[in-house]
Coordinates of C-alpha atoms and ligand atoms in Angstrom, one line a residue:
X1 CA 60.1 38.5 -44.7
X2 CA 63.1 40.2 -45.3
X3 CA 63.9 43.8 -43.9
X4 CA 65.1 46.8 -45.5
X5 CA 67.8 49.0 -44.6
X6 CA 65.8 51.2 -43.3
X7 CA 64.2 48.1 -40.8
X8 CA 67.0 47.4 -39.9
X9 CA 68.8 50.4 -38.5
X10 CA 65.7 51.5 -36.4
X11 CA 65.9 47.9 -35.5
X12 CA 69.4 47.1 -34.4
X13 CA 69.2 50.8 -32.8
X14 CA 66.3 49.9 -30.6
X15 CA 68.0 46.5 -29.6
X16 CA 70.8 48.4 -27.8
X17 CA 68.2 49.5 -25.0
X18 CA 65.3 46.8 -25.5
X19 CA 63.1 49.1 -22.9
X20 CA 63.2 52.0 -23.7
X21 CA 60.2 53.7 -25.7
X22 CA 62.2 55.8 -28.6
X23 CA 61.2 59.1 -29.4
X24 CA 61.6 60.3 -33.2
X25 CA 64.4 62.5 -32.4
X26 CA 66.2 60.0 -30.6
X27 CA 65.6 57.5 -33.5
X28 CA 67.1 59.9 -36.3
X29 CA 69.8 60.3 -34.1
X30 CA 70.9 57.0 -33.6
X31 CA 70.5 56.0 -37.2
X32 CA 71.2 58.6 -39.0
X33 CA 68.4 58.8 -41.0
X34 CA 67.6 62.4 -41.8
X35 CA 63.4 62.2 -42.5
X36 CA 61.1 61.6 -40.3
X37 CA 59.3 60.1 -42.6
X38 CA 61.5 57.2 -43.1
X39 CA 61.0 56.6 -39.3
X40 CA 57.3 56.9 -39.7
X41 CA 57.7 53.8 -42.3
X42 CA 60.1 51.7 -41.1
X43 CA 58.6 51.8 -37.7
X44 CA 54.9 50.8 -40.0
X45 CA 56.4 47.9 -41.3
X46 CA 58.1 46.5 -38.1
X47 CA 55.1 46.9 -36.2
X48 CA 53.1 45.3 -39.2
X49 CA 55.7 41.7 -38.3
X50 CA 54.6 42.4 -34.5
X51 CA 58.5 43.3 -33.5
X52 CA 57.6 47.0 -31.9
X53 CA 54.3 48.8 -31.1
X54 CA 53.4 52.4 -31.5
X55 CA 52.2 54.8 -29.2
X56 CA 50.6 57.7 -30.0
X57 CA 49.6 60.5 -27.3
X58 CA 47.5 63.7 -28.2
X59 CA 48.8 66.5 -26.8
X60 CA 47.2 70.4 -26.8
X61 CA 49.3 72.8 -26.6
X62 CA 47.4 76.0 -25.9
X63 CA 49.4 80.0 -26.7
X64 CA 48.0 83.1 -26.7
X65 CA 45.8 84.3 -29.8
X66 CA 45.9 88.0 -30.8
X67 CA 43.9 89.5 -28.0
X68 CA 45.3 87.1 -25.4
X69 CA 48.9 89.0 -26.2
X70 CA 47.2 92.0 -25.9
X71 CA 45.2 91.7 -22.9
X72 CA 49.4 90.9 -21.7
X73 CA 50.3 94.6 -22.5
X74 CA 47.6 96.6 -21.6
X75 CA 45.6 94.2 -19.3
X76 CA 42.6 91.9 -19.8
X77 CA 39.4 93.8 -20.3
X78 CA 37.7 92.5 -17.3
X79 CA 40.3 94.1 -15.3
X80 CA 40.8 97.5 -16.7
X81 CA 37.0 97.6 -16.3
X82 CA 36.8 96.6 -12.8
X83 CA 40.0 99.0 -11.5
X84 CA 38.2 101.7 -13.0
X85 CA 34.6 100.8 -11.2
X86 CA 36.9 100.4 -8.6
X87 CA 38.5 103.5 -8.5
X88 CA 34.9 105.4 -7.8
X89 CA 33.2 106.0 -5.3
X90 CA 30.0 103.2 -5.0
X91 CA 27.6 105.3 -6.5
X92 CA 29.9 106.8 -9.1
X93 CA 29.9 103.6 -10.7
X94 CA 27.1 104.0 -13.3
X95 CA 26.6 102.7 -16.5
X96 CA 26.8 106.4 -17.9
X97 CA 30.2 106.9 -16.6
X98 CA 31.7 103.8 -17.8
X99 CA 30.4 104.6 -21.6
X100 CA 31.7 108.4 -21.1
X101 CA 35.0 107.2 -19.6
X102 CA 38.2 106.6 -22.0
X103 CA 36.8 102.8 -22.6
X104 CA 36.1 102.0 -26.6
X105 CA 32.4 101.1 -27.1
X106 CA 34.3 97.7 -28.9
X107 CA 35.2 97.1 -25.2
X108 CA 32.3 98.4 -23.3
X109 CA 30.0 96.4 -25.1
X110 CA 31.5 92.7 -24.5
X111 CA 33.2 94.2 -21.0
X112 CA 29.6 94.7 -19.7
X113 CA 28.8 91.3 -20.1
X114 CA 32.0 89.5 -19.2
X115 CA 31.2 91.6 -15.2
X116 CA 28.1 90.0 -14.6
X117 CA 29.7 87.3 -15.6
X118 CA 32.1 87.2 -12.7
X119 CA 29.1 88.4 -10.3
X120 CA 28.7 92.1 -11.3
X121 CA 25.0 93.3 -10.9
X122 CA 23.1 96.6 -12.8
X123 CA 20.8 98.1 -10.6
X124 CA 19.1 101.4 -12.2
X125 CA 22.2 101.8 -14.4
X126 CA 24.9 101.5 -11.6
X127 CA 27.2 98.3 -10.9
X128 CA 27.2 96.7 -7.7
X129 CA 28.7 93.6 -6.2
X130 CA 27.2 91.5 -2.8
X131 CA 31.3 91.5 -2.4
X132 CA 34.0 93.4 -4.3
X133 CA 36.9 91.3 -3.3
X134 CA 35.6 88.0 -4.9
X135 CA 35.2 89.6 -8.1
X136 CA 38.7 90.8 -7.7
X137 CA 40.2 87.5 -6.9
X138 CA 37.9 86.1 -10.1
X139 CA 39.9 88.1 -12.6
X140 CA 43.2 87.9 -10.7
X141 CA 42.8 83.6 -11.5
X142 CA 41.9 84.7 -15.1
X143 CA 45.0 87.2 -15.4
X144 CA 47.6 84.6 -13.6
X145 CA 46.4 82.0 -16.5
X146 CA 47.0 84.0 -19.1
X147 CA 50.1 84.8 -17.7
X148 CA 51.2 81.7 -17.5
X149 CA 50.3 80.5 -20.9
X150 CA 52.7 83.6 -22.3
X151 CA 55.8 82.1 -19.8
X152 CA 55.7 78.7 -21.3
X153 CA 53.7 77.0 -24.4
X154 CA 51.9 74.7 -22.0
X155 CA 50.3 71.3 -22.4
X156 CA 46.4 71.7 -21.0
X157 CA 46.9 68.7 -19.0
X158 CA 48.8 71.4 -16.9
X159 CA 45.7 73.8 -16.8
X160 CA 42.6 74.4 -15.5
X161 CA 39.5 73.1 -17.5
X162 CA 37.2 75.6 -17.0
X163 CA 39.9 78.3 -17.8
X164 CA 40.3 76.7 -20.8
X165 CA 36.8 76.6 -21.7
X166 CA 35.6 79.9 -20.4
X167 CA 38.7 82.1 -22.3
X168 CA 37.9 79.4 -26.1
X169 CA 34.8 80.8 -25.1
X170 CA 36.3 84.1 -26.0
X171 CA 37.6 85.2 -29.8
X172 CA 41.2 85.1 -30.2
X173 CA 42.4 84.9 -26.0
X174 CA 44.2 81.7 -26.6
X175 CA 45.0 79.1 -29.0
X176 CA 44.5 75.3 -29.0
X177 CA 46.5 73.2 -31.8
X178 CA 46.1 69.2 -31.0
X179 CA 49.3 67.5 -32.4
X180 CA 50.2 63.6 -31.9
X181 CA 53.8 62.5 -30.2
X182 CA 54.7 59.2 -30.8
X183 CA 57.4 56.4 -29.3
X184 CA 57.8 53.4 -30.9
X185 CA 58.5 50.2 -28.2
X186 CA 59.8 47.0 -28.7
X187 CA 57.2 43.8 -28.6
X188 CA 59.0 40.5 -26.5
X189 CA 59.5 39.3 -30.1
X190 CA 61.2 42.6 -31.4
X191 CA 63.1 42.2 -28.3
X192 CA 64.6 38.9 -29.0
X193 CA 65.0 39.9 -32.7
X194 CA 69.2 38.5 -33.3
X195 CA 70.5 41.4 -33.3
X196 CA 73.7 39.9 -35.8
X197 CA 71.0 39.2 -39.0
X198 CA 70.4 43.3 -39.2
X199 CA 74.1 44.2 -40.8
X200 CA 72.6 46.8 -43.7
X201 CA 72.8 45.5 -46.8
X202 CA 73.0 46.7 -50.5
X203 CA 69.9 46.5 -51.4
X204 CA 69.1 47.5 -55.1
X205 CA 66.6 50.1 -55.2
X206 CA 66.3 51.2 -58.7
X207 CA 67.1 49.9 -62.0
X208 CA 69.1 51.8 -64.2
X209 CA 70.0 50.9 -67.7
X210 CA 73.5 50.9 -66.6
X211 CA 72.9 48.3 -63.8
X212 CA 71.2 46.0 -66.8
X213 CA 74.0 46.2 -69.3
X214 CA 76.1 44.4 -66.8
X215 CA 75.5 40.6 -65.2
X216 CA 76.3 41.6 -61.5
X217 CA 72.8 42.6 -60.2
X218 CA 71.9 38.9 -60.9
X219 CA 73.8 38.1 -57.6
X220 CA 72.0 41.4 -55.9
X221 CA 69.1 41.8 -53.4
X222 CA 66.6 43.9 -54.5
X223 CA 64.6 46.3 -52.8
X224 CA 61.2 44.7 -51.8
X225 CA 58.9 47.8 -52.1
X226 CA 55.2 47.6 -50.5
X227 CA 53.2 49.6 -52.4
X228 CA 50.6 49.9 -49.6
X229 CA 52.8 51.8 -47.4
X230 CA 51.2 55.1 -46.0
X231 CA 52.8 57.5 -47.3
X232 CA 52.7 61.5 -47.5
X233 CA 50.5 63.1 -50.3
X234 CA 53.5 64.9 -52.4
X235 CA 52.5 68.6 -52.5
X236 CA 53.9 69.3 -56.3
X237 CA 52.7 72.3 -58.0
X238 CA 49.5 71.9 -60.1
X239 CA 47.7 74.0 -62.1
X240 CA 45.1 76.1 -60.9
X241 CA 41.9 73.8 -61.4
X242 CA 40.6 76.9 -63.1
X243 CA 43.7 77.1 -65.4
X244 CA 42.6 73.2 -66.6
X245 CA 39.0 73.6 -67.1
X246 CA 40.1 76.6 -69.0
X247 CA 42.8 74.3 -71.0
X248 CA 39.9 71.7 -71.5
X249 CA 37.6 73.8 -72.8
X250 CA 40.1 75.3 -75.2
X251 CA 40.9 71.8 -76.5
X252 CA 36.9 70.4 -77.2
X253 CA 36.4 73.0 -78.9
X254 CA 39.9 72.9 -81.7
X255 CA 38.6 69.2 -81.8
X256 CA 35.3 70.3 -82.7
X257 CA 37.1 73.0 -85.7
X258 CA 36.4 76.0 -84.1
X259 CA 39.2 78.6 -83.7
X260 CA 40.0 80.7 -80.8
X261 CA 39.6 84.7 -80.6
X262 CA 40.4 87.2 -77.8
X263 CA 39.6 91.1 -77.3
X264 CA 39.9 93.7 -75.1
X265 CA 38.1 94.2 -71.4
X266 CA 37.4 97.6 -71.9
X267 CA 34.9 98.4 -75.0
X268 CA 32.5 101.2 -76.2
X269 CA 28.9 100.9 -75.2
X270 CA 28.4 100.9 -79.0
X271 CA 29.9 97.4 -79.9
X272 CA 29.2 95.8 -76.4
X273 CA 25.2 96.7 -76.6
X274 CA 24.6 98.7 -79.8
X275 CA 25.6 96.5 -82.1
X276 CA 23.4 93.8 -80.3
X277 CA 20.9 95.7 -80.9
X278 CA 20.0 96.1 -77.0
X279 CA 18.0 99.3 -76.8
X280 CA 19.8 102.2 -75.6
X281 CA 16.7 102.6 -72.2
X282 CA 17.5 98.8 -71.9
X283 CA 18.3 98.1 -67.8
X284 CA 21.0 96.7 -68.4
X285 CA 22.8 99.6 -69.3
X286 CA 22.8 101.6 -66.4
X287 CA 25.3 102.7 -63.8
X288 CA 23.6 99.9 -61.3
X289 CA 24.6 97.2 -64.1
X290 CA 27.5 98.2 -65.9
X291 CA 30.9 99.7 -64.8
X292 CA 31.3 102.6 -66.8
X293 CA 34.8 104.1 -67.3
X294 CA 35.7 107.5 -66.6
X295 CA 39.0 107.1 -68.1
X296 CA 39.0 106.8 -71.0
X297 CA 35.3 107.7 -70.6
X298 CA 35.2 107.8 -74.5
X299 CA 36.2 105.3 -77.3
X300 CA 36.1 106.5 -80.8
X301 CA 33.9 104.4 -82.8
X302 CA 33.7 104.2 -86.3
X303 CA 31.4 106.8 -88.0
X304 CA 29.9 103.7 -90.4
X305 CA 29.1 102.0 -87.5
X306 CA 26.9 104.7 -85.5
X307 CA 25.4 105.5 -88.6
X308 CA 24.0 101.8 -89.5
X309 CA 23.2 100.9 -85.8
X310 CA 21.6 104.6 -85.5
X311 CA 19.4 103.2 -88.5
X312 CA 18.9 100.1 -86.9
X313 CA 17.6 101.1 -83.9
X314 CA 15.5 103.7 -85.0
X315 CA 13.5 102.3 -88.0
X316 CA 14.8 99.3 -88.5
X317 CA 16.7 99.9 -91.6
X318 CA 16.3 97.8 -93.8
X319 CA 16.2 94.4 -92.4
X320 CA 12.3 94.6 -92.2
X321 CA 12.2 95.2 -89.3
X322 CA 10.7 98.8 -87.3
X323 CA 13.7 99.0 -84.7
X324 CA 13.0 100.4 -81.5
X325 CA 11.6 103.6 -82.7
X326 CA 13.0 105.7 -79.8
X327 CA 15.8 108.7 -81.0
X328 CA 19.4 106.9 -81.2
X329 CA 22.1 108.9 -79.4
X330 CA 25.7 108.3 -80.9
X331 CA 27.5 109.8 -77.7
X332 CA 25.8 107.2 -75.9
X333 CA 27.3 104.8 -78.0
X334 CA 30.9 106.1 -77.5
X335 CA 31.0 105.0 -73.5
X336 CA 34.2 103.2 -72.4
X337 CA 33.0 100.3 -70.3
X338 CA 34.2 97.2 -69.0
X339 CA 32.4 94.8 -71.7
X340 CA 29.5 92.9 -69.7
X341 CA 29.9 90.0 -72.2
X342 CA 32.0 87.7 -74.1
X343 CA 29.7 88.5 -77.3
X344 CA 31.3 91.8 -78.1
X345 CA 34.1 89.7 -79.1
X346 CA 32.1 87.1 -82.0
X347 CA 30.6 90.4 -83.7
X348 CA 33.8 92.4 -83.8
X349 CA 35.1 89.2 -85.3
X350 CA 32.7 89.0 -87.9
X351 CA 32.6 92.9 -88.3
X352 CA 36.0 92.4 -89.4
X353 CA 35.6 88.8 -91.6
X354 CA 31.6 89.5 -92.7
X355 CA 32.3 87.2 -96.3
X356 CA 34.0 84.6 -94.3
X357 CA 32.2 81.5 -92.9
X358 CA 33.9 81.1 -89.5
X359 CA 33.1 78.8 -86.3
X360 CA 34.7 80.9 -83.5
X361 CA 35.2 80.8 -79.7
X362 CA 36.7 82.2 -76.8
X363 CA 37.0 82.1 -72.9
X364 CA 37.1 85.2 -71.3
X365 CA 36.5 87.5 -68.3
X366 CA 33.4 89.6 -68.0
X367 CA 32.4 92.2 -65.8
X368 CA 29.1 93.1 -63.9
X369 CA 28.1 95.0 -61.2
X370 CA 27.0 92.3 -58.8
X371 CA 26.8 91.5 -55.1
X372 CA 29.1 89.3 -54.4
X373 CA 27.2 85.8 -52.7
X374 CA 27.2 82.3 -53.2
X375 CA 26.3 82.4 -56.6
X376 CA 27.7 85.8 -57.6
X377 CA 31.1 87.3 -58.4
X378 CA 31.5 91.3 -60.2
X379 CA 34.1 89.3 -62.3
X380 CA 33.2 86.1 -64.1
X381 CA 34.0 84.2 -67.2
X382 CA 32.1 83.6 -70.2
X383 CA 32.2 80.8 -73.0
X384 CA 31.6 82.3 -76.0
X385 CA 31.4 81.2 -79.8
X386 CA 29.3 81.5 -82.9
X387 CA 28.7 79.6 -86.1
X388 CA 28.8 82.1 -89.3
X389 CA 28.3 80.4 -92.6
X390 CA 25.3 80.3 -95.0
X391 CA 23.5 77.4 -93.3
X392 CA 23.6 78.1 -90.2
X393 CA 20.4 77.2 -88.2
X394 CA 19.1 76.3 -84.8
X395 CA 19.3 72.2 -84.6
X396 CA 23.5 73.4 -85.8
X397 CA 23.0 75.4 -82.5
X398 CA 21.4 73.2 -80.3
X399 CA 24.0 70.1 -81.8
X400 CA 27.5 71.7 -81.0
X401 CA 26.2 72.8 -77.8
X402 CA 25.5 69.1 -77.1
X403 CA 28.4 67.7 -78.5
X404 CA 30.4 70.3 -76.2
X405 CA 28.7 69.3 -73.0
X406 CA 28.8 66.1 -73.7
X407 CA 32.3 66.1 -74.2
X408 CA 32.9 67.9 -70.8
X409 CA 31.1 65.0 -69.0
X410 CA 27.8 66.1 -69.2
X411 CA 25.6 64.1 -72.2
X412 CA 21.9 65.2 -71.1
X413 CA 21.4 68.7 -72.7
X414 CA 18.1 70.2 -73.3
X415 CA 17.3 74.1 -74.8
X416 CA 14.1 76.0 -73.4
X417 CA 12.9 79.4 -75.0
X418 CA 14.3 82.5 -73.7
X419 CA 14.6 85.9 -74.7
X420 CA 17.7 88.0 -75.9
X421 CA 17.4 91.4 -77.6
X422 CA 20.2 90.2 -80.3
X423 CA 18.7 86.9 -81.2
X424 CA 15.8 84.7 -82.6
X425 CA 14.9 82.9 -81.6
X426 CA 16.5 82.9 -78.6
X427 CA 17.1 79.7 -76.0
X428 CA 18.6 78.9 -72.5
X429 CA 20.6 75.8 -72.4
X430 CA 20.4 73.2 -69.4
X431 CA 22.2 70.3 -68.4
X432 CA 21.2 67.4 -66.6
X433 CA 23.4 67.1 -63.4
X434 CA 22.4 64.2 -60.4
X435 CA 18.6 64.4 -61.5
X436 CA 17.9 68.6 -61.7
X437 CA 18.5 71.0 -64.6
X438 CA 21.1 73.6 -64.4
X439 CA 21.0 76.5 -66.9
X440 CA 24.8 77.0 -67.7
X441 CA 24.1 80.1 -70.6
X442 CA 22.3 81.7 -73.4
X443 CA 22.1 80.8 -77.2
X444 CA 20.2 81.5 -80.6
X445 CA 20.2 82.9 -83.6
X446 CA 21.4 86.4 -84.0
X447 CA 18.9 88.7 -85.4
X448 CA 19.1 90.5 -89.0
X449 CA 19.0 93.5 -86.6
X450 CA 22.6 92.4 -85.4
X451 CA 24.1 91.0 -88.5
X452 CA 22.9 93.2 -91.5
X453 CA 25.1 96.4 -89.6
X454 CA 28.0 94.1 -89.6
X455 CA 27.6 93.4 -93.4
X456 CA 26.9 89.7 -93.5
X457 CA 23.4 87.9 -94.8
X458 CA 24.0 84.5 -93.2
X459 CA 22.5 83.0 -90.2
X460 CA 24.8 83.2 -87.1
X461 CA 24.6 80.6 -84.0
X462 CA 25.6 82.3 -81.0
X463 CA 26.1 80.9 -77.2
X464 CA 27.4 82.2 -74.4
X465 CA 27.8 80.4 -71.6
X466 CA 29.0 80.5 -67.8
X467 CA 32.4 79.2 -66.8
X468 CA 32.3 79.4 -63.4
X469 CA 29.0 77.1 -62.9
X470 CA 30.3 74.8 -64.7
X471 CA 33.4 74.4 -62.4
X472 CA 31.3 74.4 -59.6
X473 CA 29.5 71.2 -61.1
X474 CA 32.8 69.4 -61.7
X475 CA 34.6 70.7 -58.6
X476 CA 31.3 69.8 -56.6
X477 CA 31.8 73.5 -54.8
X478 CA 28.6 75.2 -53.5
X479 CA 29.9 78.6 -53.4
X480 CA 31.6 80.4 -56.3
X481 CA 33.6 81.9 -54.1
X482 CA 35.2 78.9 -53.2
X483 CA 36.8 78.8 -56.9
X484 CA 39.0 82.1 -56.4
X485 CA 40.4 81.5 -52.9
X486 CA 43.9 81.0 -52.5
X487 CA 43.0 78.2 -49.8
X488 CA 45.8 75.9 -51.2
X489 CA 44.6 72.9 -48.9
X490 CA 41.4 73.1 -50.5
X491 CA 43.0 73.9 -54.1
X492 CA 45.5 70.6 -53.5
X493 CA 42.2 68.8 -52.8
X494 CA 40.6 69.6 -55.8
X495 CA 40.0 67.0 -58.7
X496 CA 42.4 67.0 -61.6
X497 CA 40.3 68.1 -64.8
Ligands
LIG1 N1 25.4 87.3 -73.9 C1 24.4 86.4 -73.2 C2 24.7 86.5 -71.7 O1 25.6 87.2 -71.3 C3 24.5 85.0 -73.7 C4 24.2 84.8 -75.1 C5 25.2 84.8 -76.1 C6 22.9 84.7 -75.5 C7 24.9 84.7 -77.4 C8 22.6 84.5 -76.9 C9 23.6 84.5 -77.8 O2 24.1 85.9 -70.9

């Protein structure tokens, strides 16, 4: 098999002193390679033809963590402690004292414990010892380790074990990174390898149109490649997975004839929940819930609007139905909020087109007072959209939502009965994922309640449905945290969408 350039450099290098096992620093040295990396693969492929072994040796170096540098300045705990038990008389030494004295409780706590570690007893609140000089000598050890460790970055080899193991024991006293140096040796064959058949050659590695509009590279040695060589992962930027689900999303649904609309975050009470028709005492409008602006903490709404929902949610007006009969306050109404849902967005939109049939979506950020846990985030994103023409109706619904989700991967969709205040009727959506149902959103079929304000008579399919789960389904996370962490190992990890 013939050798590269590469090959052969780290080969005829290593032939000058047959013995000796090469370090990589050595080996960019003498052959003037500049990455490691090319090293790293040479020395692959020559140990792959048997001319050189590799050996690898695992060595932990242990530093000081954050505390451990402390405990440096202003001593380690155990032995401010003990100087000051020290410094009283035997049956000064009570418990009382040392949580009166200048000690933080963050360090009395812990400290306590660490003392009868190293042979302090309590007896009726005061601390003795069978023998105060062995606990002395104890923490001097401790002390003259960590000292040590902050002269030199040490290998543990060096240390002593239990040192080692009692202060890991202990959060952020020392430091422990494992990392691997190798030397690469020369076999007997490797050894005998004729040293005169390893002149570099020109090898060709790339071809160029140039190189082919001439006839000399039929006389030329081309670069043999081997395609499974380790190699590093390159690190290239990527989108945010996020960023591409987003994208995706974005592009099913202009396949699918639906058009794209945006709005603002912050929004009047009125259009977020009035013009859904969500009662004004409805839960989901308090303080707890929603986060209410203070400024603005107003939004002018127009006056035709608070008139027809006032009507609405009063009698009814006249969509036949007898509204919520409770007094409508306009003021109410007016709140500046941070809209709670995407769907604020499809009834502006046909607020402002009501005679024009329209198949709408958007992606967008919501807001809700939330704990944050595995599950939950105060900030989320909603996908949103509506069908609005005159024959509109539910199996229209229940169809684009399938055709959507199977689109994104995910064919098995199935629509229970729920319960919205804006529509009837009103479903949940699930989608089959490894054997269990998942409810990813909301959907249905906007009541006259909702539309006849906004001046249209057709039947409107609406959805709204969570982004975020669904990421979590095809980024296999179990925590929706996990999605928003600027963790870039995990992030580089993640499946391209
Ligand atoms: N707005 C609902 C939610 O936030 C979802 C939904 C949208 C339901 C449209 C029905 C119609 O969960």
């Amino acid at each position: 098999m013939e050798l590269g350039n590469n090959e052969r450099l780290m080969l005829r290098l290593m032939l000058s002193d047959p013995n000796e096992a090469w370090e990589m620093s050595k080996l960019l040295d003498g052959t003037g390679l500049t990455d490691q990396v090319h090293i790293a693969g040479a020395g692959e492929y020559l140990k792959q033809q048997g001319l050189l072994i590799v050996n690898e040796t695992i060595l932990t170096n242990i530093t000081l963590g954050s505390e451990g540098n402390k405990s440096i300045e202003i001593g380690l705990l155990e032995l401010r402690l003990w100087n000051y038990l020290l410094s009283l008389k035997n049956e000064d030494r009570t418990m009382k004292n040392l949580i009166n004295s200048d000690f933080e409780r963050y360090e009395t706590g812990p400290g306590v414990g660490i003392l009868k570690g190293l042979g302090v007893n309590i007896e009726a609140g005061i601390f003795t010892t069978p023998d105060d000089s062995l606990v002395t000598s104890k923490i001097n050890d401790r002390v003259l380790f960590l000292n040590k460790i902050n002269q030199e970055n040490v290998i543990s080899g060096d240390l002593d074990k239990n040192m080692i193991k009692h202060f890991s024991s202990r959060k952020n006293l020392i430091q422990i990174e494992e990392s691997i140096r190798r030397n690469w040796k020369l076999t007997d064959k490797g050894a005998k390898y004729d040293s005169k058949a390893l002149d570099v050659i020109e090898l060709i590695g790339e071809i160029t149109p140039e190189l082919l509009q001439g006839d000399s590279w039929k006389n030329m040695k081309f670069k043999p490649f081997d395609v499974n060589a380790p190699a590093p992962t390159p690190a290239g930027g990527r989108p945010h997975p996020m960023q591409s689900l987003i994208e995706r999303i974005r592009s099913v649904f202009l396949e699918m004839g639906f058009s794209e609309i945006e709005g603002d975050y912050v929004q009047s009470a009125g259009w977020n929940m009035d013009a859904l028709f969500i009662p004004q005492s409805h839960p989901a409008r308090t303080m707890q819930d929603t986060f209410y602006l203070s400024n603005p903490d107003k939004i002018e709404v127009d006056e035709k609007y608070l008139d027809l929902w006032a009507n609405v949610h009063e009698n009814g007006h006249d969509t036949g139905s007898k509204g919520w009969g409770a007094e409508f306050d306009k003021e109410e109404s007016k709140k500046a909020l941070l809209r709670t849902h995407t769907t604020v967005n499809t009834v502006r939109h046909i607020a402002n087109n009501p005679d024009l049939p329209s198949k709408v979506f958007g992606i967008g950020r919501v807001f809700r007072q939330e704990t944050i846990d595995r599950t939950h985030l105060p900030e989320f994103h909603q996908i949103e959209g509506i069908i609005h023409e005159p024959n509109a109706n539910l199996s229209m619904l229940i169809s684009t939502l399938k055709t959507f989700y199977s689109k994104m991967g995910y064919p098995d969709v199935r629509v229970r009965p729920a319960y919205f205040p804006y529509t009837e009727p009103s479903v949940e959506v699930d989608i089959l994922w490894r054997g269990e149902w998942l409810e990813l959103g909301g959907a249905g079929i906007f009541r006259p309640e909702v539309t006849e304000p906004l001046g249209t008579e057709w039947p409107v399919c609406a959805w709204g449905m969570g982004l975020e789960r669904l990421a979590m389904l095809i980024l296999d996370l179990d925590d929706i945290r996990q999605l928003y962490q600027p963790d870039l190992e995990r992030l580089q990890k993640m499946p391209l969408i």
